[in-house]
XYZ file of C-alpha atoms in Angstrom:
597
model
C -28.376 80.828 265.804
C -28.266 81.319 262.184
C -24.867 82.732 260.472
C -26.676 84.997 257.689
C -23.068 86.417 256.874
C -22.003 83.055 255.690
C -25.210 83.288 252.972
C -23.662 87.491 252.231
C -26.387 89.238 254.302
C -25.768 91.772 256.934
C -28.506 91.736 259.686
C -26.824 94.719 260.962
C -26.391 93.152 265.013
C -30.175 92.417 264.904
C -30.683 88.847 266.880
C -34.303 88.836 266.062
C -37.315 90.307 264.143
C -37.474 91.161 260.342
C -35.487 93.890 258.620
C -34.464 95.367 255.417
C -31.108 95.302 254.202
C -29.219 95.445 250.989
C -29.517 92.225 248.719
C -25.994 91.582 248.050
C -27.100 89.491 244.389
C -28.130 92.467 242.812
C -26.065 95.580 244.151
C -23.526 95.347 241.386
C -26.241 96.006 238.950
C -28.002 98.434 240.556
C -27.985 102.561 240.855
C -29.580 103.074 243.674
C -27.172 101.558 246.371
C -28.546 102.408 249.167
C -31.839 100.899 248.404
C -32.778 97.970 250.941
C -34.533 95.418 249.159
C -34.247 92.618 250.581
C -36.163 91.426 253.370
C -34.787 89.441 255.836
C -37.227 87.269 259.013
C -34.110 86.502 261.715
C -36.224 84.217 263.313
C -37.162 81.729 260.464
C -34.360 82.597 258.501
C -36.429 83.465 254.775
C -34.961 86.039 252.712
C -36.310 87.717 249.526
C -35.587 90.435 247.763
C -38.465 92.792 245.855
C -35.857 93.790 243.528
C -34.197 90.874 241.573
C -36.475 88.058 243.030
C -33.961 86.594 244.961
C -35.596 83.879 247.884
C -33.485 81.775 249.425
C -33.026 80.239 253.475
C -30.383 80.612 255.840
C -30.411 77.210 257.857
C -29.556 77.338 261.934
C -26.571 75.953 263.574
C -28.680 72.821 264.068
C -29.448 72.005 260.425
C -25.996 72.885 259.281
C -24.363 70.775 261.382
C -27.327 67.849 260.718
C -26.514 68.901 256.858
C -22.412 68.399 256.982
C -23.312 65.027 259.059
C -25.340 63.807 255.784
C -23.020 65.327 253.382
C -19.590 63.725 255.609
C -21.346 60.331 255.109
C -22.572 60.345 252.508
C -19.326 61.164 250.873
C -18.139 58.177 252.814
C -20.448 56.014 250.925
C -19.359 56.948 247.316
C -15.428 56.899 248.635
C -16.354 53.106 248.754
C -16.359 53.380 244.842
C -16.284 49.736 243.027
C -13.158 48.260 243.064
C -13.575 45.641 239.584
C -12.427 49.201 237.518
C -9.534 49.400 235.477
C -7.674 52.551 237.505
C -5.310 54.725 235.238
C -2.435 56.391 236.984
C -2.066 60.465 236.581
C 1.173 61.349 234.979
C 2.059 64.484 236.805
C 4.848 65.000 234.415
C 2.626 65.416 231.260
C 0.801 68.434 232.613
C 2.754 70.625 229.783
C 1.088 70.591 226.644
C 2.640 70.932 223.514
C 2.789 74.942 221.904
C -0.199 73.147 219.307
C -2.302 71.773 221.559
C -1.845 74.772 223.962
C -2.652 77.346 221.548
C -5.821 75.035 219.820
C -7.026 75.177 223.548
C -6.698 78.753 223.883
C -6.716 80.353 220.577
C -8.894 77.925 218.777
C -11.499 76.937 221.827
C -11.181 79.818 223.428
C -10.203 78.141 226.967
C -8.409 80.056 229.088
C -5.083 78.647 230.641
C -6.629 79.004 234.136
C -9.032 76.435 233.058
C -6.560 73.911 231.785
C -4.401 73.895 234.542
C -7.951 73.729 236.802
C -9.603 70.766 234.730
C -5.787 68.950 234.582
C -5.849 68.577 230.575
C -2.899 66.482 229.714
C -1.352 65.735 226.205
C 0.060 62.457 225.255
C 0.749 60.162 222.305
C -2.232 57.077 222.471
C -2.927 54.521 220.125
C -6.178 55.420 218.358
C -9.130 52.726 217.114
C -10.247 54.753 214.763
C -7.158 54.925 212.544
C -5.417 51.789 213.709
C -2.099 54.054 214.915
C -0.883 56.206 217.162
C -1.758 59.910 217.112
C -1.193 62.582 219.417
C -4.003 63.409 221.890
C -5.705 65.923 224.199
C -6.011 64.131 227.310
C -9.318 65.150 229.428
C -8.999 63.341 232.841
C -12.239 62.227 235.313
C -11.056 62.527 238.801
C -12.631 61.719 241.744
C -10.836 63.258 245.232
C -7.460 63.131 243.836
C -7.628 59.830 242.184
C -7.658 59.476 238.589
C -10.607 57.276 237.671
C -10.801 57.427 234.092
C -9.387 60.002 230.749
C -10.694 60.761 226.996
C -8.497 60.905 224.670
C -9.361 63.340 221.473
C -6.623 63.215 218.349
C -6.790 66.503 215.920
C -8.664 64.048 213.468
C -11.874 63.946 216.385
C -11.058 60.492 217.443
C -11.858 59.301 220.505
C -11.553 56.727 223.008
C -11.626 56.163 227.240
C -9.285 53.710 229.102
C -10.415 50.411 228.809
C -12.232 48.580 231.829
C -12.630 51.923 233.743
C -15.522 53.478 235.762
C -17.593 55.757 233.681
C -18.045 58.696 235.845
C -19.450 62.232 235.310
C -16.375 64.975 234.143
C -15.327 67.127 237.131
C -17.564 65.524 239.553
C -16.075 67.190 242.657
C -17.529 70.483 241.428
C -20.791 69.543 242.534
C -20.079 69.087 246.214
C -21.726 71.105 248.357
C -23.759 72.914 245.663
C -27.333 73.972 245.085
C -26.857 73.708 241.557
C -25.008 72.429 238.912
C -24.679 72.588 234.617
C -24.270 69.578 232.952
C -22.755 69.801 229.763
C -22.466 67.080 226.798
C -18.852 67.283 226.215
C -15.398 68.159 228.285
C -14.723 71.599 226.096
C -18.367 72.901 226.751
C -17.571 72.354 230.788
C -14.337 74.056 230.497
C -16.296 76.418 228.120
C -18.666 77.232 231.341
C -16.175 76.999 233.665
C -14.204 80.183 231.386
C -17.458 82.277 232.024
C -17.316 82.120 235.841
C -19.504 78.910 236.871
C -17.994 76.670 239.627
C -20.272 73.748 239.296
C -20.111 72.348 235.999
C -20.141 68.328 234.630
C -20.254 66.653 231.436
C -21.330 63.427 231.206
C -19.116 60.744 230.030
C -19.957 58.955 226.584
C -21.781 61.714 225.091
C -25.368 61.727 224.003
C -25.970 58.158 224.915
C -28.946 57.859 226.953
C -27.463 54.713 229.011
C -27.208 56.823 232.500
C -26.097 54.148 234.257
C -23.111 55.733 235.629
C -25.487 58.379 237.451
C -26.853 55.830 240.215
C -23.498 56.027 242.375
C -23.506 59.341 242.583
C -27.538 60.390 242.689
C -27.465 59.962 246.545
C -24.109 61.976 247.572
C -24.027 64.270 244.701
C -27.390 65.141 242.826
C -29.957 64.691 245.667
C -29.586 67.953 247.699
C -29.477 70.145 244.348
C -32.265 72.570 243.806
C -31.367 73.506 240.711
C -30.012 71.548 237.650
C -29.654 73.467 234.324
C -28.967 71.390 231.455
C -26.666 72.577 228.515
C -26.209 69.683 226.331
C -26.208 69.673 222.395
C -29.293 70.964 220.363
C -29.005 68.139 217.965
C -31.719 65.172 218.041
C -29.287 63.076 220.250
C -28.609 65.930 222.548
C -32.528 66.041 222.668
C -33.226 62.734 223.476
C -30.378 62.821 226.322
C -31.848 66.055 227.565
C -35.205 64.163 227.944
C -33.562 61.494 229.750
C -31.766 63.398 231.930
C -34.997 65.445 232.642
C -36.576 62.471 233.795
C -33.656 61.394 236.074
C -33.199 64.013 238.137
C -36.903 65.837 238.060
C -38.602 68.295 235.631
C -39.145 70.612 239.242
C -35.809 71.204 239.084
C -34.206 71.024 235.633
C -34.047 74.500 233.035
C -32.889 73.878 229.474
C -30.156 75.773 227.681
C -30.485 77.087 224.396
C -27.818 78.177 222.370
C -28.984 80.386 219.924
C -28.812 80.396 215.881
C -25.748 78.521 214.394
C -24.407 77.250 218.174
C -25.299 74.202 219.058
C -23.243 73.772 221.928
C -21.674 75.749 224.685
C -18.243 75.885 222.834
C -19.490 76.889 219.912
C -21.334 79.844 221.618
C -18.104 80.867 223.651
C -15.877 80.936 220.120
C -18.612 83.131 217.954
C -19.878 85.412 220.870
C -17.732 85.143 223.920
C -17.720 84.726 227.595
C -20.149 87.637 228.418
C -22.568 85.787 226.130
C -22.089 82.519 226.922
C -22.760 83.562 230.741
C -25.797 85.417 229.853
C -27.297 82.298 227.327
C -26.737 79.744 230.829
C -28.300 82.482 233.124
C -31.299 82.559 230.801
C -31.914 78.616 230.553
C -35.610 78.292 230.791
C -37.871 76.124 232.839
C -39.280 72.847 231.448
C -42.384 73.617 229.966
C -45.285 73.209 232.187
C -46.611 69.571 232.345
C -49.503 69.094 230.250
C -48.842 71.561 227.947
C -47.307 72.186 224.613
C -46.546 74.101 221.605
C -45.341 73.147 218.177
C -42.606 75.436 219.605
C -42.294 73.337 222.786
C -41.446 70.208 220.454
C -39.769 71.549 217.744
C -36.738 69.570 218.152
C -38.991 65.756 218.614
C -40.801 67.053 215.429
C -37.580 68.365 213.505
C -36.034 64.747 214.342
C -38.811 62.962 213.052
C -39.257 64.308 209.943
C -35.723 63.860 209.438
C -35.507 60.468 210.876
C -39.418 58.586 210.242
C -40.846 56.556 211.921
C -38.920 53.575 213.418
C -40.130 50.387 214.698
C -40.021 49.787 219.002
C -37.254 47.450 220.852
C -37.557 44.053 219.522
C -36.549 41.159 221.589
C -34.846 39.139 219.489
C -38.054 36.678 219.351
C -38.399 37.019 215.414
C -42.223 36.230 215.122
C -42.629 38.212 217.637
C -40.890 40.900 216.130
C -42.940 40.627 213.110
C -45.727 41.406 215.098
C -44.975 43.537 217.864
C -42.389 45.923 219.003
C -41.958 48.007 222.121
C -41.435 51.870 223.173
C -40.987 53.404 226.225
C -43.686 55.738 227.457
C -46.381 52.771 227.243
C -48.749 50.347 229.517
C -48.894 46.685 228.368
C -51.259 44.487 229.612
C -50.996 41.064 229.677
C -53.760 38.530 230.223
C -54.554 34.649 230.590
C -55.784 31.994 232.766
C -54.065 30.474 235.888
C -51.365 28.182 235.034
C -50.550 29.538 231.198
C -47.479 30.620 231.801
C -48.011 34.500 231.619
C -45.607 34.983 234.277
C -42.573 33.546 233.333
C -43.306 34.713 229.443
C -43.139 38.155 230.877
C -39.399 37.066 232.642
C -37.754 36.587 229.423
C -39.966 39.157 227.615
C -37.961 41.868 229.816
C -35.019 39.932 230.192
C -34.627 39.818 226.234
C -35.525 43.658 226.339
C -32.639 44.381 229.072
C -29.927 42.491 227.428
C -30.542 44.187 223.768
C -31.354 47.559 225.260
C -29.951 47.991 228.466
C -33.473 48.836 229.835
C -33.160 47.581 233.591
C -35.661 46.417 235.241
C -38.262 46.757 238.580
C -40.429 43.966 239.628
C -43.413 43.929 241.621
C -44.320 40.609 241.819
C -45.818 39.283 245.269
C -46.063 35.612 244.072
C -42.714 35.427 243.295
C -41.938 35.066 247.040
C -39.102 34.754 248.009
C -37.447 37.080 246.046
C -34.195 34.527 245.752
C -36.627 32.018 243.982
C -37.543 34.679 241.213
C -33.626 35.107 240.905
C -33.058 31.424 240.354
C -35.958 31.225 237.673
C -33.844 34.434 235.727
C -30.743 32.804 236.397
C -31.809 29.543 234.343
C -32.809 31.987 231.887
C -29.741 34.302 231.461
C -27.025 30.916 231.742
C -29.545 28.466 229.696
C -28.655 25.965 232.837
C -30.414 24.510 235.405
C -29.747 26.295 238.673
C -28.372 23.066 240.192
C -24.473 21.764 240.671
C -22.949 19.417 237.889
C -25.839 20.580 235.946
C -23.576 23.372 233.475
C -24.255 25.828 236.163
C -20.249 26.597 237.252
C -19.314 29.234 240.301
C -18.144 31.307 237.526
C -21.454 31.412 235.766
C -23.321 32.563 239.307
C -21.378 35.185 239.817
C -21.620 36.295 236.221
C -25.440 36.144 236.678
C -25.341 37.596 240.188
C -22.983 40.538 239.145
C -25.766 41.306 236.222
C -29.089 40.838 238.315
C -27.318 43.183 240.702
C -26.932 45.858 238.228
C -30.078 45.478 236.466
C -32.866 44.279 237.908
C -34.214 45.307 241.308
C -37.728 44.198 243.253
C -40.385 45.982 245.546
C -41.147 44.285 248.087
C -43.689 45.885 251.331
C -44.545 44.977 255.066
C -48.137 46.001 255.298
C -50.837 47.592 252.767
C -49.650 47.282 249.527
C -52.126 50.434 247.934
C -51.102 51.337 244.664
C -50.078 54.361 245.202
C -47.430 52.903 247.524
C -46.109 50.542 244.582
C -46.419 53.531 242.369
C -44.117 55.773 244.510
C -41.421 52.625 245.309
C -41.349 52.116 241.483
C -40.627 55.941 241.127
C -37.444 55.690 243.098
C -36.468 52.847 241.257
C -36.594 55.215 238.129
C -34.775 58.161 239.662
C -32.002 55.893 241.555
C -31.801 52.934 239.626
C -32.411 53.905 236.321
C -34.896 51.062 236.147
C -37.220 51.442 232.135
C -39.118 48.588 233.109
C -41.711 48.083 235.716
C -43.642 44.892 236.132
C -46.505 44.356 238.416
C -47.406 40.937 238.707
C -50.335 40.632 239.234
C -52.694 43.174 239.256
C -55.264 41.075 242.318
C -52.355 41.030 244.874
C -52.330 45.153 245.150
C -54.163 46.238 248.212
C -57.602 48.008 246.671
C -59.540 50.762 248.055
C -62.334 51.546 245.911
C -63.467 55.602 247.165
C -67.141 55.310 248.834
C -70.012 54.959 246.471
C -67.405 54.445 243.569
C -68.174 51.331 241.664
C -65.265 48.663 240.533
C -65.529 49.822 237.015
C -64.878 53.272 238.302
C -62.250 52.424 240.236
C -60.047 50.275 237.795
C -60.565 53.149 235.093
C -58.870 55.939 237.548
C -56.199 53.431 238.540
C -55.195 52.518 234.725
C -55.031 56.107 234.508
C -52.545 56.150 237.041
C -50.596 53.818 235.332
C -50.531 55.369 231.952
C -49.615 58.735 233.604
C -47.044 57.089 235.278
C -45.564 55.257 232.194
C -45.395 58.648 230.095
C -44.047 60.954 232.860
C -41.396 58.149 233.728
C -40.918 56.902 229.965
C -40.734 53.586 231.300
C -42.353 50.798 229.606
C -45.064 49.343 232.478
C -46.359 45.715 232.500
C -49.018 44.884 234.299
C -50.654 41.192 234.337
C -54.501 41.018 234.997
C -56.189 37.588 235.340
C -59.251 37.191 233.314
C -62.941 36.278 234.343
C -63.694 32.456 235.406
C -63.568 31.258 231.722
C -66.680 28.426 231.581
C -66.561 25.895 228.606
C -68.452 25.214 226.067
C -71.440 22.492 227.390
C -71.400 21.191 223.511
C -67.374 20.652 222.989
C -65.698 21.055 226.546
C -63.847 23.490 224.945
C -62.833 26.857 227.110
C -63.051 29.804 224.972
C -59.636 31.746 224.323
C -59.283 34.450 226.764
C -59.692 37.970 225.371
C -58.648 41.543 226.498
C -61.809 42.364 226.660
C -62.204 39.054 229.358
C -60.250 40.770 232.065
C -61.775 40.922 235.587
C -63.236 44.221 236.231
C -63.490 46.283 233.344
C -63.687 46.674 229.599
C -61.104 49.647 230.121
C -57.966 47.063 230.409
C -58.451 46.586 226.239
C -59.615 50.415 225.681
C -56.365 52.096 228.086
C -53.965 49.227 227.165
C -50.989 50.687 224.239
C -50.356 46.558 224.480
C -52.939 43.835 224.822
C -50.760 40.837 224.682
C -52.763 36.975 225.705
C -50.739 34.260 226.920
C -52.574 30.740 225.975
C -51.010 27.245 226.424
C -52.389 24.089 224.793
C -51.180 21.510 227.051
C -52.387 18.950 224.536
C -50.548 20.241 221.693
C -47.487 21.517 224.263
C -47.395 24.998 222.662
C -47.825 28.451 224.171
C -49.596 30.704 221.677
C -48.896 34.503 222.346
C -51.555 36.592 220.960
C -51.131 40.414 220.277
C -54.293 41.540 220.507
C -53.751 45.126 220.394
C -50.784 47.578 219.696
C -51.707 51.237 219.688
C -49.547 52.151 217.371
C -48.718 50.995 214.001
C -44.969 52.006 213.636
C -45.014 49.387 216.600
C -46.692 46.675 214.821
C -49.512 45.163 213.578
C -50.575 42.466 216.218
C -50.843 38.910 215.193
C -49.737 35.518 217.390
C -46.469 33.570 217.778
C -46.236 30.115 218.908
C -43.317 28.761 221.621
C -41.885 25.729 223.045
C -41.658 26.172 226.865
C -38.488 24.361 227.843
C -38.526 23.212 231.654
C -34.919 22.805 231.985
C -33.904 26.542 231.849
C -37.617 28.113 231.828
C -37.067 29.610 227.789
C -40.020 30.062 225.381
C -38.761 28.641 221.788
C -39.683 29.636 218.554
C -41.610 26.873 216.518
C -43.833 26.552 213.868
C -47.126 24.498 214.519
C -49.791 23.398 212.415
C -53.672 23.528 212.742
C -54.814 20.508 209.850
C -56.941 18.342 211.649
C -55.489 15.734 209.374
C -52.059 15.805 211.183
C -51.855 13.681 214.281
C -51.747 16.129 217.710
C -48.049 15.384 218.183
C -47.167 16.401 215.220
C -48.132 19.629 214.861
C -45.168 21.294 216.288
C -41.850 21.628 214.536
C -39.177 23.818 213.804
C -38.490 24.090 217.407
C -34.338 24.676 217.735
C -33.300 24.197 221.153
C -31.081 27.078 222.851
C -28.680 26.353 225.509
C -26.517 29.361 224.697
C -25.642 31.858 227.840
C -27.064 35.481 227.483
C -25.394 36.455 229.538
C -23.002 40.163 228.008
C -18.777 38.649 228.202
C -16.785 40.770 230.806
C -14.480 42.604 229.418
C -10.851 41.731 230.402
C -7.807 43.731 229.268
């Protein structure tokens, strides 16, 4: 049985068949009232109406009942919220504002007193950063259920600041239970804003345009998942635009229409104070599609171009490796490849490459590394890495540094590993769930040879490796995530004259000439083990803003698996163990201080 007057439509005591009835969506708008547009199939439970367009499906008993199961526990899971937060306590008591901030709500913002007493906005005298005293402050509070999980305060100078140590969460999260759709807004006045012109299910995030959306993985499983429809109304300036883009790729361009304001509004407050509710309703009704994949306008990117012209041309993430700096930055969006014979430490350069990336950044990460098995033996290897320690007792490495390094690796960096055919396609579609659940920017596969290969009949290797870099580029641009990939080269054979083995080149990869042509990187890993340097070549950067290629020499230190800087010299004239210098050692900890207040 299926309960179509639970979804507003009246079968009329049909139990079967398909009918006409009146589309409830449209009738207040319409003259003819009578008329009996939408179309309604009992039996599989599709409705559309020829009027408005409305299509939509009314589940059976079955499915609602299988629905409320996943919804009950899943709502289970995110009641099991993490318990290292700082938890303010609601003051029931300060629910009164003052006649000021009362009437700057109302009068000023245009936010109706329904709303504030809805949205529990709170006044209160807090001690402000900003201005190094106390000032008296609106008081926006993030519940979850009925507890109080975190509150922004916002002085009449436009300071701000959240409680210390508390969970960042998304602004009137329990709006979105239950829903098929949802506005998320950049700011607490443009929800209440929405809210004012009739919507139910309305967010903001919480820090503003900061594209860190770490605070969305907790609830992307009980909240966002089931939602067909996500319109997003955030701020038309260039960092509204870049966390519009972000959130796009979060939660799916399928799903996701964009807000626009109109002239002189760049947000949905704004739009409610100059033109009113009617208009602000109408604007969020009208939010259009993202543009179809593939294809653009100058229109389309107005706002990308707009921002740089008025911003130029920056350089990429650095990683705090100065030569290589100098030489070579990174963007998201792009495929590195990264080359060099067995045993030259290509691997573990690539560790702290993203490592270094994650801790100045806050890109996390996503491995795909079959060699690295057991998984707990990559961990150790980052572990020396993020503590500067050897993973071993009464070796520096203390309990408290563990779970320091545990805590992080648990929040940022997350592996792939498969039973069975490892295709990439497989890898591909594991790595997009790391995206849209974990947030992960980074994706290293490592290496290339252990992916199970299946070349199409009658299509040749070179063929084959050209469609699958494709693949990866596509997948680095539609997921703006940076993707590594390490590629062995070609049996390297020396010279008969010298012994010497040639220096590996991009163009020396097994397979095809494509991994130098496709590559936006082309990075070489070479280590002289008479000299005991590792030279790092940038062979190729695609873009020039990023850098201008070049090499970088290191000191691999085997105590805590870090690549130093050093300086090394290439006159014949200076004995072989002397050609390195300027090495300084680091034994520091990486590892970001916890807070504690």
């Amino acid at each position: 049985m299926r309960n179509f007057s639970n979804y507003d439509v009246d079968i009329r005591g049909k139990s079967s068949g398909v009918l006409k009835t009146i589309c409830k969506k449209c009738l207040p708008t319409r003259r003819n009232k009578r008329d009996r547009s939408l179309r309604v199939n009992i039996d599989t439970g599709h409705c559309h109406c020829y009027h408005c367009g409305a299509d939509f499906y009314v589940p059976d008993d079955n499915e609602e009942r299988e629905k409320a199961e996943r919804q009950a526990a899943r709502q289970r899971r995110a009641a099991v919220a993490p318990q290292h937060f700082q938890r303010p306590v609601f003051d029931a008591a300060k629910t009164t504002l003052s006649e000021a901030a009362e009437r700057w709500l109302v009068e000023t913002r245009c936010i109706p007193q329904s709303v504030i007493a809805r949205l529990r906005i709170t006044e209160q005298e807090e001690f402000m950063p900003q201005s190094a005293k106390k000032e008296r402050c609106v008081c926006f509070n993030y519940f979850e259920g009925d507890q109080l999980i975190n509150t922004k305060f916002r002085s009449g100078a436009k300071h701000f600041k959240m409680v210390q140590g508390a969970e960042l969460i998304p602004y009137n999260i329990d709006s979105v239970l239950g829903q098929t759709s949802c506005i998320i807004h950049e700011g607490e006045l443009d929800a209440a804003s929405s809210i004012a012109a009739g919507f139910k299910s309305v967010i903001s995030v919480p820090a503003g345009a900061n594209s860190n959306l770490s605070w969305l993985d907790r609830f992307m499983e009980t909240h966002f998942e089931d939602l067909k429809e996500i319109i997003i109304a955030v701020d038309t300036d260039s960092a509204g635009l870049r966390l519009r883009d972000e959130l796009i790729n979060r939660l799916g361009a399928e799903r996701c229409k964009v807000v626009t304001y109109g002239p002189e509004c760049k947000d949905a407050n704004e739009h409610l104070v100059k033109y009113g509710i009617q208009s602000l309703r109408i604007v969020i009704e009208q939010a259009a599609e993202v543009p179809l994949e593939g294809i653009f306008t100058a229109t389309d990117l107005h706002g990308e171009l707009r921002a740089l012209f008025d911003n130029g041309f920056g350089p990429g993430a650095e990683t705090g490796w100065e030569a290589m700096d100098k030489i070579c930055t990174y963007e998201r969006g792009r495929n590195v490849y990264v080359t060099g014979i067995p045993g030259s430490g290509k691997s573990e350069w690539v560790d702290e490459l993203v490592l270094r990336l994650c801790l100045r950044h806050q890109w996390k990460i996503g491995f795909f590394s079959p060699e690295n098995h057991p998984i707990v033996y990559h961990y150790r290897k980052l572990v020396e890495k993020l503590t500067g320690r050897r993973f071993q007792n009464a070796c520096g490495m203390t309990e408290g540094l563990l779970a320091r390094s545990e805590e992080f690796l648990a929040e940022n960096i997350s592996h792939i590993s498969l039973k069975g055919n490892v295709a990439p396609d497989r890898v591909l579609a594991k790595a997009r769930e790391l995206v849209v659940r974990r947030g992960c920017r980074i994706l290293v596969f490592d290496p290339l040879n252990r992916f199970d290969h299946n070349p199409l009949p009658g299509q040749t290797e070179t063929q084959y490796i050209s469609n699958l870099l494709n693949k990866f580029t596509e997948f680095a641009m539609q997921y703006n995530c940076l993707l590594i990939v390490v590629a062995h080269p070609r049996k390297m054979n020396r010279n008969p004259v010298t012994g010497a083995t040639p220096r590996v080149g991009m163009y020396d990869i097994n397979g095809s000439a494509d991994f130098y042509n496709k590559a936006d990187y082309g990075i070489v890993v070479e280590r002289d083990k008479e000299v005991g340097v590792t030279r790092v070549y940038v062979d190729k950067v695609k873009f020039k803003h990023l850098g201008a290629g070049g090499v970088a020499a290191f000191v691999y230190d085997p105590v805590n698996g870090r690549y130093l800087p050093c300086e090394e010299s290439h006159d014949p004239s200076v004995p072989v163990d002397k050609r390195v210098s300027g090495t300084v050692y680091d034994g520091t900890c990486w590892l970001p201080e916890k807070e504690v207040f």
